[in-house]
Short mmCIF file of C-alpha atoms in Angstrom, two decimals:
data_model
loop_
_atom_site.label_atom_id
_atom_site.label_comp_id
_atom_site.label_asym_id
_atom_site.label_seq_id
_atom_site.Cartn_x
_atom_site.Cartn_y
_atom_site.Cartn_z
CA MET A 1 41.57 -3.95 16.94
CA SER A 2 40.84 -7.24 15.17
CA HIS A 3 37.37 -8.41 14.25
CA GLN A 4 38.58 -11.84 13.22
CA HIS A 5 38.28 -14.80 15.56
CA ASN A 6 40.31 -17.96 15.41
CA THR A 7 38.42 -21.26 15.44
CA ASN A 8 38.95 -22.01 19.12
CA THR A 9 37.84 -18.57 20.23
CA SER A 10 34.74 -18.81 18.04
CA ARG A 11 33.83 -22.21 19.44
CA ARG A 12 34.23 -20.98 23.02
CA ALA A 13 32.07 -17.94 22.24
CA LEU A 14 29.37 -20.07 20.63
CA LEU A 15 29.31 -22.49 23.57
CA LYS A 16 29.10 -19.59 26.00
CA GLN A 17 26.20 -18.06 24.07
CA GLY A 18 24.40 -21.40 23.90
CA ALA A 19 24.72 -21.85 27.64
CA ALA A 20 23.30 -18.41 28.28
CA LEU A 21 20.34 -19.05 25.98
CA ALA A 22 19.68 -22.44 27.56
CA ALA A 23 19.58 -20.77 30.97
CA GLY A 24 17.09 -18.21 29.66
CA VAL A 25 19.54 -15.34 30.01
CA GLY A 26 20.16 -12.61 27.47
CA GLY A 27 17.58 -13.20 24.74
CA LEU A 28 19.62 -11.14 22.26
CA MET A 29 22.96 -12.84 21.78
CA VAL A 30 25.75 -12.18 19.32
CA ALA A 31 26.05 -14.68 16.53
CA GLY A 32 28.31 -17.64 15.97
CA PRO A 33 31.57 -18.15 14.10
CA SER A 34 30.79 -16.39 10.81
CA ALA A 35 29.40 -13.15 12.17
CA ALA A 36 31.20 -9.98 13.17
CA ALA A 37 31.20 -9.60 16.96
CA THR A 38 33.36 -6.85 18.31
CA SER A 39 36.25 -7.94 20.48
CA SER A 40 36.35 -4.50 22.05
CA PRO A 41 33.61 -2.47 23.74
CA SER A 42 34.61 0.50 21.54
CA PRO A 43 34.98 -0.55 17.86
CA LYS A 44 36.26 2.10 15.47
CA PHE A 45 34.64 2.59 12.10
CA ASP A 46 35.91 3.75 8.73
CA GLU A 47 32.71 5.80 8.22
CA ILE A 48 29.71 6.55 10.40
CA PHE A 49 26.11 7.26 9.40
CA ASP A 50 22.78 7.47 11.21
CA ILE A 51 21.12 4.76 9.10
CA ILE A 52 22.63 2.19 6.75
CA VAL A 53 20.35 0.63 4.14
CA VAL A 54 21.53 -2.66 2.64
CA GLY A 55 19.97 -3.13 -0.81
CA SER A 56 18.78 -0.65 -3.43
CA GLY A 57 15.48 -2.02 -4.75
CA PHE A 58 11.97 -0.77 -4.02
CA ALA A 59 12.30 -1.30 -0.27
CA GLY A 60 15.87 -0.02 -0.02
CA MET A 61 15.43 3.15 -2.05
CA SER A 62 12.09 3.93 -0.40
CA ALA A 63 13.77 3.52 2.99
CA ALA A 64 16.69 5.72 1.98
CA VAL A 65 14.54 8.58 0.68
CA GLN A 66 12.16 8.40 3.65
CA ALA A 67 15.08 8.34 6.11
CA ALA A 68 16.53 11.42 4.42
CA GLU A 69 13.12 13.11 4.75
CA GLU A 70 13.33 12.33 8.48
CA GLY A 71 16.64 14.21 8.65
CA ALA A 72 18.96 11.20 8.94
CA LYS A 73 22.42 10.87 7.47
CA VAL A 74 21.94 7.84 5.21
CA LEU A 75 24.13 5.32 3.41
CA VAL A 76 22.88 2.81 0.83
CA ILE A 77 25.10 -0.14 -0.08
CA ASP A 78 24.61 -2.75 -2.80
CA LYS A 79 26.92 -5.62 -3.72
CA MET A 80 26.10 -5.47 -7.44
CA PRO A 81 27.74 -3.18 -10.05
CA VAL A 82 24.44 -1.34 -10.64
CA PHE A 83 21.73 -0.17 -8.28
CA GLY A 84 18.16 -1.46 -8.33
CA GLY A 85 18.42 -5.24 -8.04
CA ASN A 86 15.35 -7.19 -9.12
CA SER A 87 13.26 -4.05 -8.85
CA THR A 88 14.74 -2.56 -12.01
CA ILE A 89 13.67 -5.57 -14.08
CA ASN A 90 10.32 -5.86 -12.31
CA GLY A 91 7.21 -5.05 -14.36
CA GLY A 92 6.61 -1.80 -12.46
CA ALA A 93 3.10 -2.78 -11.35
CA MET A 94 1.80 -1.70 -7.93
CA ALA A 95 -1.44 -2.85 -6.33
CA VAL A 96 -3.14 0.15 -4.75
CA ALA A 97 -6.39 0.13 -2.78
CA SER A 98 -8.71 3.08 -3.46
CA SER A 99 -6.45 4.93 -5.89
CA GLY A 100 -7.35 8.07 -7.77
CA LEU A 101 -7.36 6.14 -11.05
CA GLN A 102 -9.83 3.65 -9.60
CA ALA A 103 -12.11 6.53 -8.61
CA LYS A 104 -11.95 7.96 -12.15
CA SER A 105 -12.97 4.56 -13.52
CA SER A 106 -15.78 4.16 -10.93
CA ILE A 107 -14.08 1.09 -9.46
CA GLU A 108 -15.12 0.48 -5.87
CA ASP A 109 -12.26 -0.81 -3.71
CA SER A 110 -11.08 -0.69 -0.12
CA VAL A 111 -8.17 -1.61 2.11
CA GLU A 112 -10.36 -4.31 3.64
CA LEU A 113 -11.05 -5.89 0.24
CA MET A 114 -7.35 -5.88 -0.68
CA VAL A 115 -6.53 -7.51 2.67
CA SER A 116 -9.20 -10.12 2.04
CA ASP A 117 -7.81 -10.90 -1.43
CA MET A 118 -4.27 -11.28 -0.09
CA LEU A 119 -5.43 -13.51 2.77
CA LYS A 120 -7.21 -15.75 0.28
CA SER A 121 -4.14 -15.94 -1.96
CA GLY A 122 -1.91 -16.54 1.08
CA ARG A 123 -4.11 -19.45 2.20
CA GLY A 124 -4.58 -17.70 5.55
CA MET A 125 -0.88 -17.96 6.45
CA ASN A 126 -0.35 -14.19 6.31
CA ASP A 127 0.82 -11.98 9.17
CA ALA A 128 -2.47 -10.09 9.45
CA GLU A 129 -1.03 -7.00 11.16
CA MET A 130 1.74 -6.51 8.61
CA LEU A 131 -0.71 -7.20 5.81
CA LYS A 132 -3.04 -4.45 7.01
CA LEU A 133 -0.09 -2.07 7.39
CA VAL A 134 0.92 -2.64 3.77
CA CYS A 135 -2.55 -2.38 2.25
CA ASP A 136 -3.38 0.71 4.29
CA GLY A 137 -0.24 2.44 3.03
CA THR A 138 -0.60 1.79 -0.70
CA ALA A 139 -2.65 4.82 -1.75
CA GLU A 140 -0.51 7.33 0.14
CA SER A 141 2.72 5.67 -1.02
CA ALA A 142 1.59 5.74 -4.66
CA ARG A 143 1.08 9.50 -4.33
CA TRP A 144 4.49 9.75 -2.61
CA LEU A 145 6.13 8.02 -5.56
CA GLU A 146 4.34 10.40 -7.93
CA SER A 147 5.77 13.35 -6.00
CA TYR A 148 9.27 12.08 -6.85
CA GLY A 149 8.56 11.56 -10.54
CA THR A 150 6.93 8.17 -11.03
CA VAL A 151 4.33 8.33 -13.81
CA TRP A 152 1.55 5.73 -14.00
CA LYS A 153 -0.24 4.65 -17.14
CA PRO A 154 -3.67 6.32 -17.33
CA PHE A 155 -5.67 3.15 -16.67
CA VAL A 156 -6.11 0.48 -13.99
CA GLN A 157 -5.32 -3.19 -14.65
CA HIS A 158 -6.89 -6.37 -13.28
CA PHE A 159 -4.28 -8.93 -12.19
CA GLY A 160 -5.05 -12.50 -11.19
CA GLY A 161 -6.39 -13.07 -7.68
CA HIS A 162 -7.55 -9.48 -7.17
CA SER A 163 -11.31 -9.03 -6.78
CA VAL A 164 -11.28 -5.77 -8.71
CA PRO A 165 -8.91 -3.90 -11.04
CA ARG A 166 -6.48 -2.11 -8.69
CA VAL A 167 -3.08 -2.34 -10.37
CA LEU A 168 -1.21 0.78 -11.41
CA GLN A 169 1.76 0.36 -13.74
CA THR A 170 4.62 2.70 -14.55
CA ARG A 171 4.71 4.36 -17.94
CA GLU A 172 7.86 2.35 -18.69
CA SER A 173 6.25 -1.02 -17.80
CA SER A 174 9.25 -1.67 -15.58
CA GLY A 175 10.40 -1.00 -12.05
CA ALA A 176 12.92 1.44 -13.46
CA GLY A 177 10.06 3.94 -13.54
CA ILE A 178 10.15 3.86 -9.73
CA ILE A 179 13.81 3.14 -9.00
CA ARG A 180 15.34 5.86 -11.18
CA PRO A 181 13.27 8.69 -9.64
CA LEU A 182 14.02 7.41 -6.13
CA ILE A 183 17.76 7.20 -6.81
CA ALA A 184 17.68 10.76 -8.15
CA ALA A 185 15.73 11.90 -5.07
CA ALA A 186 18.14 10.14 -2.73
CA LYS A 187 21.18 11.74 -4.30
CA LYS A 188 19.52 15.16 -4.25
CA ALA A 189 18.79 14.66 -0.54
CA GLY A 190 22.45 13.91 0.18
CA VAL A 191 22.17 10.13 0.59
CA THR A 192 25.54 8.41 0.12
CA MET A 193 25.38 5.40 -2.21
CA TYR A 194 28.05 2.74 -2.63
CA LYS A 195 27.72 -0.05 -5.16
CA GLN A 196 30.02 -3.12 -5.29
CA THR A 197 29.93 -3.11 -1.49
CA LYS A 198 29.01 -6.49 -0.04
CA LEU A 199 27.69 -7.08 3.46
CA ILE A 200 29.96 -9.59 5.22
CA SER A 201 28.50 -9.49 8.74
CA PHE A 202 27.05 -7.27 11.44
CA VAL A 203 28.85 -5.40 14.18
CA GLN A 204 27.18 -5.47 17.60
CA ASP A 205 28.01 -3.76 20.88
CA GLU A 206 28.13 -5.37 24.32
CA GLN A 207 24.34 -5.06 24.63
CA HIS A 208 24.01 -6.95 21.32
CA ARG A 209 22.67 -3.92 19.51
CA VAL A 210 23.53 -3.76 15.81
CA ILE A 211 25.76 -0.71 15.45
CA GLY A 212 27.17 -1.26 11.99
CA VAL A 213 28.26 -3.66 9.29
CA LYS A 214 31.45 -5.20 8.02
CA VAL A 215 31.65 -4.98 4.23
CA LYS A 216 33.85 -5.73 1.26
CA SER A 217 34.36 -2.46 -0.62
CA GLY A 218 35.29 -2.80 -4.28
CA TYR A 219 33.68 -6.23 -4.48
CA PHE A 220 33.23 -7.80 -7.92
CA PHE A 221 30.29 -10.23 -7.88
CA PRO A 222 30.64 -13.21 -7.71
CA LYS A 223 34.38 -13.18 -6.99
CA GLU A 224 34.42 -13.71 -3.24
CA ARG A 225 38.11 -12.88 -2.80
CA THR A 226 37.73 -9.37 -4.20
CA GLY A 227 37.25 -6.20 -2.19
CA LYS A 228 38.72 -4.51 0.86
CA ASP A 229 37.34 -4.94 4.39
CA LYS A 230 35.69 -1.89 5.94
CA LEU A 231 33.62 -1.21 9.05
CA LEU A 232 30.66 1.12 8.58
CA GLY A 233 28.87 2.44 11.64
CA ALA A 234 25.13 3.06 12.05
CA ARG A 235 24.15 5.24 15.01
CA GLN A 236 20.42 4.53 14.73
CA GLY A 237 20.01 1.33 12.76
CA VAL A 238 20.69 -0.94 9.82
CA ILE A 239 17.78 -1.58 7.43
CA MET A 240 18.00 -4.84 5.52
CA ALA A 241 16.33 -4.56 2.11
CA THR A 242 18.25 -7.37 0.48
CA GLY A 243 15.47 -9.15 -1.39
CA GLY A 244 14.96 -12.87 -1.83
CA PHE A 245 17.06 -15.91 -2.71
CA GLY A 246 15.46 -17.10 -5.94
CA ARG A 247 18.81 -17.62 -7.71
CA ASP A 248 20.43 -19.43 -4.76
CA ILE A 249 19.78 -22.95 -6.03
CA PRO A 250 21.31 -24.91 -3.10
CA PHE A 251 19.48 -22.80 -0.50
CA ARG A 252 16.15 -22.82 -2.30
CA GLN A 253 16.40 -26.61 -2.71
CA MET A 254 16.85 -26.94 1.04
CA GLN A 255 13.42 -25.34 1.35
CA GLN A 256 11.81 -26.84 -1.77
CA PRO A 257 13.70 -29.85 -3.19
CA ARG A 258 11.73 -29.77 -6.46
CA LEU A 259 13.10 -26.31 -7.35
CA THR A 260 16.22 -27.68 -9.00
CA SER A 261 18.61 -26.01 -11.43
CA GLU A 262 16.36 -27.21 -14.26
CA LEU A 263 13.87 -24.52 -13.23
CA ASP A 264 14.85 -21.07 -14.44
CA SER A 265 14.41 -17.90 -12.36
CA THR A 266 13.29 -14.38 -13.20
CA ASN A 267 15.70 -12.98 -10.59
CA HIS A 268 19.00 -11.21 -11.18
CA PRO A 269 22.19 -13.24 -10.54
CA GLY A 270 22.84 -11.75 -7.10
CA ALA A 271 19.53 -12.87 -5.58
CA ASN A 272 20.98 -15.26 -2.99
CA ALA A 273 20.63 -16.06 0.71
CA ASP A 274 23.90 -14.51 1.94
CA ALA A 275 22.32 -11.56 3.77
CA LEU A 276 19.49 -13.71 5.13
CA LYS A 277 22.05 -16.10 6.62
CA GLN A 278 23.85 -13.23 8.35
CA MET A 279 20.59 -12.09 9.94
CA MET A 280 19.90 -15.63 11.08
CA LEU A 281 23.40 -15.85 12.58
CA ILE A 282 22.57 -13.04 14.99
CA GLY A 283 19.28 -14.64 15.97
CA ALA A 284 16.73 -13.41 13.39
CA ASN A 285 13.65 -15.61 13.20
CA PRO A 286 13.18 -17.08 9.69
CA ILE A 287 9.58 -17.58 8.63
CA HIS A 288 7.94 -19.27 5.60
CA LEU A 289 11.26 -19.96 3.84
CA ASP A 290 9.68 -22.87 1.98
CA GLN A 291 7.04 -20.64 0.40
CA ILE A 292 8.67 -19.84 -2.93
CA GLN A 293 6.56 -18.46 -5.74
CA LEU A 294 6.70 -19.52 -9.36
CA GLY A 295 5.77 -16.91 -11.95
CA PRO A 296 2.98 -18.40 -14.13
CA TRP A 297 3.49 -15.97 -17.00
CA SER A 298 7.01 -17.00 -18.05
CA SER A 299 8.06 -18.74 -21.25
CA PRO A 300 10.53 -21.60 -21.75
CA ASP A 301 11.62 -19.93 -24.99
CA GLU A 302 13.72 -17.23 -23.27
CA LYS A 303 15.87 -16.74 -20.19
CA GLY A 304 14.92 -14.82 -17.07
CA PHE A 305 12.01 -12.38 -16.87
CA GLY A 306 12.06 -11.84 -20.63
CA THR A 307 9.38 -10.43 -22.92
CA ALA A 308 6.67 -13.03 -22.33
CA SER A 309 6.11 -12.06 -18.69
CA GLN A 310 4.84 -8.57 -19.44
CA PHE A 311 2.94 -9.76 -22.51
CA ASN A 312 1.13 -12.47 -20.60
CA THR A 313 0.39 -10.21 -17.63
CA ALA A 314 -0.96 -7.33 -19.71
CA ALA A 315 -2.52 -9.27 -22.57
CA THR A 316 -3.00 -13.04 -22.31
CA TYR A 317 -4.24 -13.34 -18.74
CA GLN A 318 -6.43 -10.25 -18.82
CA ASN A 319 -7.71 -10.47 -22.38
CA GLY A 320 -7.10 -14.00 -23.67
CA ILE A 321 -7.14 -17.65 -22.73
CA VAL A 322 -4.64 -20.47 -22.11
CA VAL A 323 -5.06 -23.94 -23.61
CA ASP A 324 -3.46 -27.38 -23.44
CA VAL A 325 -1.91 -27.96 -26.87
CA ARG A 326 -3.05 -31.59 -26.86
CA THR A 327 -6.73 -30.76 -26.46
CA GLY A 328 -7.13 -27.12 -27.47
CA GLU A 329 -9.06 -26.58 -24.24
CA ARG A 330 -8.70 -24.33 -21.22
CA PHE A 331 -7.71 -26.00 -17.96
CA PHE A 332 -7.68 -23.25 -15.31
CA ASN A 333 -8.93 -19.78 -14.40
CA GLU A 334 -6.58 -17.31 -16.11
CA LEU A 335 -7.25 -14.73 -13.38
CA ALA A 336 -6.67 -17.04 -10.42
CA ASP A 337 -3.80 -16.20 -8.06
CA ARG A 338 -0.24 -17.01 -9.09
CA LYS A 339 0.05 -20.17 -7.03
CA ALA A 340 -3.09 -21.69 -8.52
CA ARG A 341 -2.06 -20.80 -12.08
CA ALA A 342 1.53 -22.01 -11.72
CA GLU A 343 0.45 -25.30 -10.18
CA ALA A 344 -2.10 -25.84 -12.94
CA ILE A 345 0.48 -25.23 -15.67
CA MET A 346 2.99 -27.55 -13.99
CA THR A 347 0.50 -30.43 -14.33
CA ARG A 348 0.81 -30.35 -18.12
CA ARG A 349 3.23 -33.24 -18.64
CA ASP A 350 3.54 -36.26 -20.93
CA ALA A 351 3.70 -39.93 -19.91
CA GLN A 352 7.42 -39.57 -19.20
CA GLY A 353 6.88 -36.56 -16.95
CA GLN A 354 8.28 -34.06 -19.43
CA PRO A 355 6.63 -30.62 -19.79
CA VAL A 356 3.96 -30.15 -22.42
CA TYR A 357 4.04 -26.38 -22.69
CA PRO A 358 0.57 -24.76 -22.73
CA VAL A 359 -0.11 -21.87 -25.09
CA GLY A 360 -1.68 -18.58 -24.10
CA PHE A 361 -3.07 -16.26 -26.73
CA THR A 362 -5.19 -13.23 -27.43
CA ASN A 363 -5.98 -11.09 -30.47
CA GLU A 364 -4.79 -7.68 -31.60
CA LYS A 365 -7.28 -5.87 -29.38
CA GLY A 366 -6.17 -7.90 -26.36
CA ALA A 367 -2.49 -7.23 -27.04
CA ALA A 368 -2.89 -3.49 -27.56
CA LYS A 369 -1.34 -2.56 -24.19
CA ALA A 370 1.45 -5.16 -24.20
CA GLN A 371 4.60 -3.09 -24.54
CA THR A 372 6.92 -6.07 -25.06
CA LEU A 373 4.94 -7.45 -28.01
CA GLU A 374 7.32 -6.12 -30.66
CA TRP A 375 10.39 -7.53 -28.89
CA GLY A 376 8.70 -10.85 -28.27
CA LEU A 377 7.90 -11.15 -31.97
CA LYS A 378 11.44 -10.15 -32.93
CA TYR A 379 12.98 -12.91 -30.82
CA ASP A 380 10.30 -15.47 -31.79
CA VAL A 381 9.06 -15.85 -28.21
CA ILE A 382 5.67 -14.53 -29.28
CA LYS A 383 4.18 -15.80 -32.55
CA LYS A 384 1.64 -14.12 -34.80
CA ALA A 385 -1.11 -15.89 -36.77
CA ASP A 386 -3.81 -14.39 -38.99
CA THR A 387 -6.35 -17.15 -38.27
CA LEU A 388 -7.07 -19.68 -35.54
CA ASP A 389 -6.29 -22.45 -38.02
CA GLU A 390 -2.85 -20.96 -38.57
CA LEU A 391 -2.37 -20.55 -34.81
CA ALA A 392 -3.29 -24.20 -34.26
CA GLY A 393 -0.78 -25.25 -36.92
CA LEU A 394 2.05 -23.29 -35.29
CA TYR A 395 1.71 -25.23 -32.04
CA GLY A 396 0.23 -28.55 -33.14
CA ILE A 397 -3.15 -27.85 -31.52
CA PRO A 398 -6.27 -29.64 -32.85
CA ALA A 399 -7.78 -26.79 -34.86
CA GLU A 400 -11.46 -27.71 -34.54
CA LYS A 401 -11.19 -28.13 -30.77
CA LEU A 402 -9.37 -24.80 -30.47
CA LYS A 403 -12.07 -23.00 -32.44
CA ALA A 404 -14.74 -24.70 -30.35
CA GLN A 405 -13.04 -23.49 -27.15
CA VAL A 406 -12.86 -19.91 -28.42
CA ALA A 407 -16.55 -20.05 -29.37
CA GLN A 408 -17.39 -21.36 -25.90
CA TRP A 409 -15.36 -18.56 -24.30
CA ASN A 410 -17.22 -15.97 -26.35
CA GLN A 411 -20.53 -17.39 -25.15
CA TYR A 412 -19.36 -17.08 -21.53
CA VAL A 413 -18.53 -13.43 -22.14
CA ARG A 414 -21.99 -12.81 -23.63
CA ASP A 415 -23.62 -14.59 -20.70
CA GLY A 416 -21.44 -12.80 -18.13
CA GLU A 417 -20.41 -16.07 -16.48
CA ASP A 418 -17.39 -18.35 -16.96
CA LYS A 419 -19.05 -21.73 -16.46
CA GLN A 420 -15.74 -23.60 -16.79
CA PHE A 421 -13.57 -22.01 -14.11
CA GLY A 422 -15.40 -19.01 -12.63
CA ARG A 423 -13.04 -16.38 -14.02
CA PRO A 424 -14.05 -12.75 -13.30
CA LEU A 425 -15.34 -11.19 -16.54
CA MET A 426 -15.38 -7.49 -15.63
CA LYS A 427 -13.00 -6.56 -18.45
CA ALA A 428 -13.47 -9.61 -20.67
CA PHE A 429 -14.45 -9.31 -24.33
CA GLU A 430 -15.21 -11.75 -27.12
CA LEU A 431 -12.30 -13.09 -29.15
CA THR A 432 -13.76 -12.91 -32.62
CA GLN A 433 -11.15 -11.52 -34.98
CA GLY A 434 -7.42 -11.91 -35.60
CA PRO A 435 -4.59 -11.42 -35.97
CA TRP A 436 -3.69 -13.62 -33.00
CA TYR A 437 -0.63 -13.44 -30.74
CA ALA A 438 0.50 -16.48 -28.74
CA VAL A 439 3.28 -17.68 -26.44
CA ARG A 440 4.30 -20.95 -24.83
CA MET A 441 4.22 -20.94 -21.02
CA TRP A 442 6.13 -22.56 -18.16
CA PRO A 443 6.65 -21.17 -14.63
CA LYS A 444 9.96 -19.83 -13.29
CA VAL A 445 11.14 -19.20 -9.73
CA HIS A 446 10.10 -15.63 -9.07
CA TYR A 447 9.58 -14.54 -5.46
CA CYS A 448 10.34 -15.69 -1.91
CA MET A 449 7.41 -15.18 0.43
CA GLY A 450 9.68 -16.16 3.32
CA GLY A 451 12.34 -14.12 5.07
CA VAL A 452 12.90 -12.79 8.57
CA ARG A 453 10.04 -12.08 10.92
CA VAL A 454 9.38 -8.41 11.72
CA ASN A 455 6.86 -6.46 13.76
CA THR A 456 4.79 -3.48 12.62
CA HIS A 457 7.76 -1.19 13.36
CA SER A 458 9.80 -3.24 10.86
CA GLN A 459 12.09 -4.40 13.67
CA VAL A 460 13.62 -7.84 13.12
CA LEU A 461 12.46 -10.28 15.79
CA HIS A 462 14.70 -12.73 17.62
CA LEU A 463 14.15 -16.46 17.19
CA ILE A 464 14.05 -17.25 20.92
CA SER A 465 12.81 -14.13 22.68
CA ASP A 466 10.50 -12.89 19.87
CA LYS A 467 11.69 -9.42 20.86
CA PRO A 468 13.32 -6.92 18.49
CA ILE A 469 17.02 -7.27 17.79
CA PRO A 470 18.13 -3.73 18.69
CA GLY A 471 19.30 -1.67 15.73
CA LEU A 472 18.15 -4.17 13.07
CA PHE A 473 15.24 -3.45 10.72
CA ALA A 474 14.09 -5.17 7.53
CA ALA A 475 11.73 -4.44 4.65
CA GLY A 476 10.49 -5.87 1.38
CA GLU A 477 11.24 -9.39 0.18
CA ALA A 478 13.90 -9.80 2.89
CA THR A 479 11.01 -10.22 5.34
CA GLY A 480 8.51 -13.06 5.60
CA GLY A 481 4.90 -13.55 6.61
CA ILE A 482 3.08 -10.78 4.77
CA HIS A 483 2.09 -12.84 1.73
CA GLY A 484 1.63 -16.23 3.35
CA ALA A 485 1.65 -19.09 0.84
CA SER A 486 1.40 -16.97 -2.31
CA ARG A 487 1.89 -13.33 -3.25
CA LEU A 488 -0.66 -11.62 -5.46
CA GLY A 489 0.67 -9.88 -8.55
CA ALA A 490 1.76 -6.24 -8.11
CA CYS A 491 1.97 -6.60 -4.33
CA ALA A 492 5.79 -6.74 -4.26
CA VAL A 493 6.06 -3.06 -5.16
CA ALA A 494 3.34 -2.24 -2.65
CA GLU A 495 5.13 -4.18 0.08
CA GLY A 496 8.57 -2.83 -0.77
CA VAL A 497 7.62 0.84 -0.84
CA VAL A 498 5.34 0.79 2.21
CA THR A 499 7.59 -1.33 4.44
CA GLY A 500 10.75 0.44 3.31
CA ARG A 501 9.29 3.77 4.39
CA ASN A 502 7.97 2.19 7.59
CA ALA A 503 11.41 0.83 8.47
CA ALA A 504 12.99 4.23 7.83
CA ARG A 505 10.53 6.02 10.11
CA SER A 506 11.16 3.50 12.87
CA ALA A 507 14.95 3.64 12.53
CA ALA A 508 14.87 7.45 12.52
CA LYS A 509 13.07 7.39 15.87
CA ALA A 510 15.62 5.08 17.48
CA ASP A 511 18.01 6.47 20.08
CA ALA A 512 21.39 7.18 18.56
CA VAL A 513 24.49 5.51 19.98
CA SER A 514 27.87 7.18 20.15
CA LEU A 515 30.39 5.65 17.72
CA LYS A 516 34.05 6.33 17.02
CA LEU A 517 35.93 6.78 13.77
CA ALA A 518 39.12 4.83 13.20
#
């Protein structure tokens, strides 16, 4: 049986589908020329599973482990040569409402407050039902991760845009502290895992239910001609946990023309729109694709996520200040949400429109919990100065104005009110003594708030009917709507783990279809 269509056949099929949709018949149609649509009512598969998970980051591995807990026979596929995707290089921070660590620190929090914070950051564009689902699941999911071996640092952090400190971070300060335990748990539970296996398209039956995927096995990214075609069957569902498209420059420019190749990304090389396009080809409704987040903690002095990101998140933004090098003065709230901070930094330009990189800094006390400090110093991304005069000299900042700004900041801390920008001062302290640690800043493409639209069962919804596409589920960054216009820091892990598990539970409840082996 062939799953390839010649051009004429594909055109006839597409025209036929379009006519049916125009007549209001069959809201769930098979896709156009590039997608796999079976030419036989009984396709035969090379391997058959209950649930296939595409992607192995936070959402994918959480889905796989949860599906195994539900008793399903599970396969995880990833196109890259290693598992984990962006999640492995993530900072390992998870926003959790009403955690045990918050209780130990007498921090009052609630699901409702976390929802409110995310709605504010998202400029009210959020899918309120999915948002509540995620926030409500954070505390239980954090404990679930602990049960599989994730270890959190023994303190709570306060990230920008959150009303209260609610961020837990892995002992490793990276997503590997979550991914590695989940991979070990998946393998122990009998989950099959194939890397270098790229999704090519979906396989659907005559009722347009997704019953499997066509893949390239033995694929060597980014060599598109590598790999062998295989059909993998899914009796209960396919869960798409394929992340965002931050490194897909042509596609991201279609959504946001200003995000050119001149703007670096924190994402791994495989973060492209290929899987998203395949979902769209079978009718998935794309939402908020133009909402692409820039990470405000990055440095122009290194590639990718680098050392500055963790340093700025753990030290500068929580315990220091950021100044314009031309004036030595602050120009935004260092604990605002990511969108506000990134946009403020991007305004620092000279008369020719070229970046004038701001400098963020703190002292030794402020940098005490920054685990990448040593590496940042080694590679000269982070600089050390014994005095503020020396710090000013390193970056060409007017020394007297810099010292005046620090003195003003210290007065705000004593008064308990930031009269410049209204920054929360719950954990703030006076910056009175060096040595000082500083880094230049410029945003990088970091996260895609947009993706496919899903319901609270993590079912992918069809563009025209707004009904679930049978057999297709999605979780994590592959979905859109939860974060609205801007994601708060540490909410990617929260979203990925909670929605991954939610998708797995839903898929495990789906009726199983009968499939045949080749």
